[in-house]
CSV table of C-alpha atoms in Angstrom, one decimal:
chain,number,residue,atom,x,y,z
W,1,GLU,CA,9.2,26.9,-1.2
W,2,ALA,CA,5.5,26.1,-0.6
W,3,GLY,CA,4.8,23.7,2.2
W,4,VAL,CA,2.4,20.8,2.4
W,5,ALA,CA,-1.2,22.0,1.7
W,6,GLN,CA,-4.2,20.3,3.2
W,7,SER,CA,-7.9,21.1,3.1
W,8,PRO,CA,-10.3,21.5,4.7
W,9,ARG,CA,-8.9,22.7,8.0
W,10,TYR,CA,-11.9,21.7,9.9
W,11,LYS,CA,-14.8,19.4,9.3
W,12,ILE,CA,-17.8,18.4,11.4
W,13,ILE,CA,-20.0,15.5,10.3
W,14,GLU,CA,-22.5,13.1,11.8
W,15,LYS,CA,-21.6,9.5,12.3
W,16,ARG,CA,-22.2,7.3,9.3
W,17,GLN,CA,-21.6,10.2,6.9
W,18,SER,CA,-18.7,10.2,4.6
W,19,VAL,CA,-15.8,12.7,4.4
W,20,ALA,CA,-12.8,13.3,2.2
W,21,PHE,CA,-9.5,15.1,2.9
W,22,TRP,CA,-7.1,16.5,0.3
W,23,CYS,CA,-3.3,16.9,0.4
W,24,ASN,CA,-0.9,18.5,-1.9
W,25,PRO,CA,2.7,17.6,-1.0
W,26,ILE,CA,5.8,19.7,-1.4
W,27,SER,CA,6.8,19.9,-5.0
W,28,GLY,CA,9.1,17.0,-6.0
W,29,HIS,CA,8.4,15.0,-2.8
W,30,ALA,CA,7.9,11.4,-3.9
W,31,THR,CA,6.8,10.0,-0.5
W,32,LEU,CA,3.5,11.0,1.1
W,33,TYR,CA,2.1,10.0,4.4
W,34,TRP,CA,-1.3,10.2,6.1
W,35,TYR,CA,-1.4,10.2,9.8
W,36,GLN,CA,-4.2,10.1,12.4
W,37,GLN,CA,-3.5,12.0,15.6
W,38,ILE,CA,-6.0,11.5,18.4
W,39,LEU,CA,-5.8,14.1,21.2
W,40,GLY,CA,-3.0,13.4,23.6
W,41,GLN,CA,-1.4,10.8,21.4
W,42,GLY,CA,1.4,10.7,18.8
W,43,PRO,CA,0.6,10.6,15.1
W,44,LYS,CA,-0.3,7.1,13.9
W,45,LEU,CA,0.6,6.2,10.3
W,46,LEU,CA,-2.4,5.2,8.2
W,47,ILE,CA,-0.8,4.9,4.8
W,48,GLN,CA,2.4,5.7,3.0
W,49,PHE,CA,2.8,6.3,-0.7
W,50,GLN,CA,5.9,6.2,-2.8
W,51,ASN,CA,5.0,8.1,-5.9
W,52,ASN,CA,1.5,6.6,-6.6
W,53,GLY,CA,2.2,3.2,-5.1
W,54,VAL,CA,1.3,2.1,-1.6
W,55,VAL,CA,4.3,1.2,0.6
W,56,ASP,CA,2.5,0.6,3.8
W,57,ASP,CA,-1.2,0.6,4.8
W,58,SER,CA,-1.0,-1.9,7.6
W,59,GLN,CA,-2.8,0.3,10.0
W,60,LEU,CA,-5.5,1.7,7.7
W,61,PRO,CA,-9.0,0.5,8.6
W,62,LYS,CA,-9.7,-0.7,5.1
W,63,ASP,CA,-13.4,-1.4,5.8
W,64,ARG,CA,-14.0,2.3,6.1
W,65,PHE,CA,-10.9,4.2,5.1
W,66,SER,CA,-9.5,4.6,1.6
W,67,ALA,CA,-6.8,6.7,0.1
W,68,GLU,CA,-5.4,7.3,-3.3
W,69,ARG,CA,-2.6,9.3,-4.9
W,70,LEU,CA,-3.3,9.7,-8.5
W,71,LYS,CA,-0.3,10.7,-10.8
W,72,GLY,CA,2.0,10.6,-7.8
W,73,VAL,CA,1.2,14.1,-6.6
W,74,ASP,CA,-2.0,15.0,-4.8
W,75,SER,CA,-3.7,12.6,-2.5
W,76,THR,CA,-7.1,12.1,-1.0
W,77,LEU,CA,-8.1,10.2,2.2
W,78,LYS,CA,-11.7,9.2,2.5
W,79,ILE,CA,-13.8,7.8,5.4
W,80,GLN,CA,-17.1,6.1,4.7
W,81,PRO,CA,-19.0,5.7,7.0
W,82,ALA,CA,-17.5,7.7,9.8
W,83,LYS,CA,-17.6,6.6,13.4
W,84,LEU,CA,-17.3,8.7,16.6
W,85,GLU,CA,-13.8,7.3,17.2
W,86,ASP,CA,-12.6,8.8,13.9
W,87,SER,CA,-12.6,12.2,15.6
W,88,ALA,CA,-9.0,13.3,15.3
W,89,VAL,CA,-6.6,15.5,13.4
W,90,TYR,CA,-5.6,14.0,10.0
W,91,LEU,CA,-2.1,15.0,9.1
W,92,CYS,CA,-0.5,14.8,5.7
W,93,ALA,CA,3.3,14.8,5.4
W,94,SER,CA,5.7,14.5,2.6
W,95,SER,CA,9.4,13.7,2.1
W,96,LEU,CA,11.8,13.8,-0.8
W,97,VAL,CA,12.2,10.1,-0.9
W,98,GLY,CA,11.7,7.2,1.5
W,99,THR,CA,15.0,6.3,3.0
W,100,VAL,CA,16.5,6.1,6.4
W,101,TRP,CA,17.5,9.7,6.1
W,102,THR,CA,14.0,10.9,5.3
W,103,GLU,CA,13.0,14.2,6.7
W,104,ALA,CA,9.2,14.5,6.6
W,105,PHE,CA,7.3,17.8,6.6
W,106,PHE,CA,3.8,18.2,7.8
W,107,GLY,CA,0.8,20.1,6.6
W,108,GLN,CA,-1.5,22.1,8.9
W,109,GLY,CA,-3.8,19.1,9.3
W,110,THR,CA,-7.6,18.6,9.1
W,111,ARG,CA,-9.5,18.5,12.4
W,112,LEU,CA,-12.4,16.1,12.1
W,113,THR,CA,-15.2,16.0,14.6
W,114,VAL,CA,-17.8,13.2,14.3
W,115,VAL,CA,-21.0,13.8,16.2
F,1,GLN,CA,7.6,-3.3,23.3
F,2,LYS,CA,6.4,-0.4,21.3
F,3,GLU,CA,8.6,0.6,18.4
F,4,VAL,CA,9.3,4.1,19.7
F,5,GLU,CA,8.5,5.0,23.3
F,6,GLN,CA,8.5,8.2,25.2
F,7,ASN,CA,7.4,9.3,28.6
F,8,SER,CA,4.2,11.4,28.2
F,9,GLY,CA,5.1,13.8,31.0
F,10,PRO,CA,4.4,16.5,31.7
F,11,LEU,CA,8.0,17.5,32.3
F,12,SER,CA,8.3,20.8,34.1
F,13,VAL,CA,11.5,22.8,34.2
F,14,PRO,CA,12.2,26.3,35.3
F,15,GLU,CA,13.1,29.0,32.8
F,16,GLY,CA,16.8,28.9,32.0
F,17,ALA,CA,17.3,25.2,33.0
F,18,ILE,CA,18.2,22.3,30.8
F,19,ALA,CA,15.2,20.2,29.6
F,20,SER,CA,16.1,16.5,28.9
F,21,LEU,CA,13.7,14.5,26.7
F,22,ASN,CA,14.2,10.8,26.2
F,23,CYS,CA,13.1,8.2,23.7
F,24,THR,CA,13.7,4.5,23.4
F,25,TYR,CA,13.3,2.3,20.3
F,26,SER,CA,13.0,-1.3,19.3
F,27,ASP,CA,15.2,-3.4,17.0
F,28,ARG,CA,12.7,-2.9,14.1
F,29,VAL,CA,13.4,0.8,14.0
F,30,SER,CA,16.5,1.8,12.0
F,31,GLN,CA,18.9,4.2,13.4
F,32,SER,CA,17.8,7.5,12.0
F,33,PHE,CA,15.8,9.7,14.4
F,34,PHE,CA,13.9,12.9,14.3
F,35,TRP,CA,12.6,15.3,16.9
F,36,TYR,CA,9.5,17.3,16.2
F,37,ARG,CA,8.0,20.0,18.3
F,38,GLN,CA,4.2,20.4,18.3
F,39,TYR,CA,2.4,23.3,19.9
F,40,SER,CA,-1.1,22.8,21.0
F,41,GLY,CA,-3.5,22.8,18.0
F,42,LYS,CA,-0.6,23.0,15.5
F,43,SER,CA,1.1,20.4,13.3
F,44,PRO,CA,4.5,18.8,14.1
F,45,GLU,CA,7.6,20.9,13.2
F,46,LEU,CA,10.9,19.2,12.5
F,47,ILE,CA,13.6,20.6,14.8
F,48,MET,CA,16.4,18.0,14.8
F,49,SER,CA,17.6,14.9,13.0
F,50,ILE,CA,20.3,12.5,14.0
F,51,TYR,CA,21.7,9.6,12.1
F,52,SER,CA,25.1,8.7,13.8
F,53,ASN,CA,26.0,7.6,17.3
F,54,GLY,CA,26.9,10.5,19.5
F,55,ASP,CA,25.8,14.2,19.8
F,56,LYS,CA,24.5,16.7,17.3
F,57,GLU,CA,24.1,20.3,18.3
F,58,ASP,CA,22.0,23.0,16.7
F,59,GLY,CA,21.7,26.2,18.7
F,60,ARG,CA,20.1,25.5,22.1
F,61,PHE,CA,19.2,22.0,21.0
F,62,THR,CA,21.4,18.9,21.3
F,63,ALA,CA,20.3,15.5,20.1
F,64,GLN,CA,22.1,12.4,21.4
F,65,LEU,CA,21.9,8.9,19.9
F,66,ASN,CA,23.1,5.8,21.8
F,67,LYS,CA,22.8,2.8,19.5
F,68,ALA,CA,24.1,0.3,22.0
F,69,SER,CA,21.4,1.2,24.5
F,70,GLN,CA,18.7,2.0,21.9
F,71,TYR,CA,17.8,5.4,23.1
F,72,VAL,CA,17.8,8.9,21.7
F,73,SER,CA,17.5,12.1,23.6
F,74,LEU,CA,17.0,15.8,23.1
F,75,LEU,CA,18.5,18.4,25.4
F,76,ILE,CA,17.2,22.0,25.4
F,77,ARG,CA,19.5,24.4,27.0
F,78,ASP,CA,18.4,27.7,28.5
F,79,SER,CA,14.8,26.6,28.3
F,80,GLN,CA,12.3,29.4,27.5
F,81,PRO,CA,8.5,29.5,28.1
F,82,SER,CA,8.2,29.5,24.3
F,83,ASP,CA,9.7,26.0,24.4
F,84,SER,CA,6.6,24.7,26.1
F,85,ALA,CA,5.1,22.2,23.7
F,86,THR,CA,4.9,18.5,23.0
F,87,TYR,CA,8.1,16.9,21.7
F,88,LEU,CA,7.7,13.9,19.4
F,89,CYS,CA,10.4,11.4,18.7
F,90,ALA,CA,10.3,9.6,15.3
F,91,GLY,CA,12.2,6.7,14.0
F,92,VAL,CA,12.3,5.2,10.5
F,93,TYR,CA,11.0,1.6,10.3
F,94,SER,CA,13.5,-0.7,8.7
F,95,GLY,CA,12.4,-2.0,5.3
F,96,THR,CA,9.5,0.2,4.3
F,97,TYR,CA,11.0,3.5,5.7
F,98,LYS,CA,7.8,4.5,7.3
F,99,TYR,CA,8.0,7.1,10.0
F,100,ILE,CA,7.0,5.8,13.5
F,101,PHE,CA,6.2,8.3,16.2
F,102,GLY,CA,6.3,8.0,20.0
F,103,THR,CA,3.4,9.4,22.0
F,104,GLY,CA,5.2,12.6,22.7
F,105,THR,CA,6.5,14.3,25.9
F,106,ARG,CA,4.8,17.4,27.0
F,107,LEU,CA,7.3,20.0,28.2
F,108,LYS,CA,6.3,22.9,30.4
F,109,VAL,CA,8.9,25.7,31.0
F,110,LEU,CA,7.9,27.7,34.0
F,111,ALA,CA,8.7,31.5,34.0
């Protein structure tokens, strides 16, 4: 079974530029999460999708971050414009369904450096 | 109070010893918990899940859940240098079922 796929693996951009990350979840997984992990910290949930609907985006900085999950499969996360403090690893995870018994599996992540 | 809290460590144990990692949680977190291991520069890897009060064992790992005291722990027996990593505790938020992570505890197993 293929895992969660993310691209690109690394990205370096200048502040005020825009960037997009892509995620393909495990086949059949209805729930998709985007996390931001700053060095030395635990992952922080940015947005959670159930199929193509948003379940929680309370910690997504909506003035600069956006995410979509068209057709309930692939998802993209965009930052526009980027700030220095956006430097982090962006992790995508998926789970079969969002319940209290959910086991979530992570992709390799995208390491973003904003200079 | 944070929803899921962990001591950031580092926790240092000698090779062969038992490593004990702890996590506490708030009322807003439902009582399903997951332990992830994260090596430096890698993504989190699920190692244990626990849903019921009590102990759950899997090889060298034992997860313990105490609902009355609102804590969950992970014991690693016969610790090996390869166990050196950050261990993340995650709970599921009641209502939206979002995964909430603690800050992680860095474990160092000394050879």
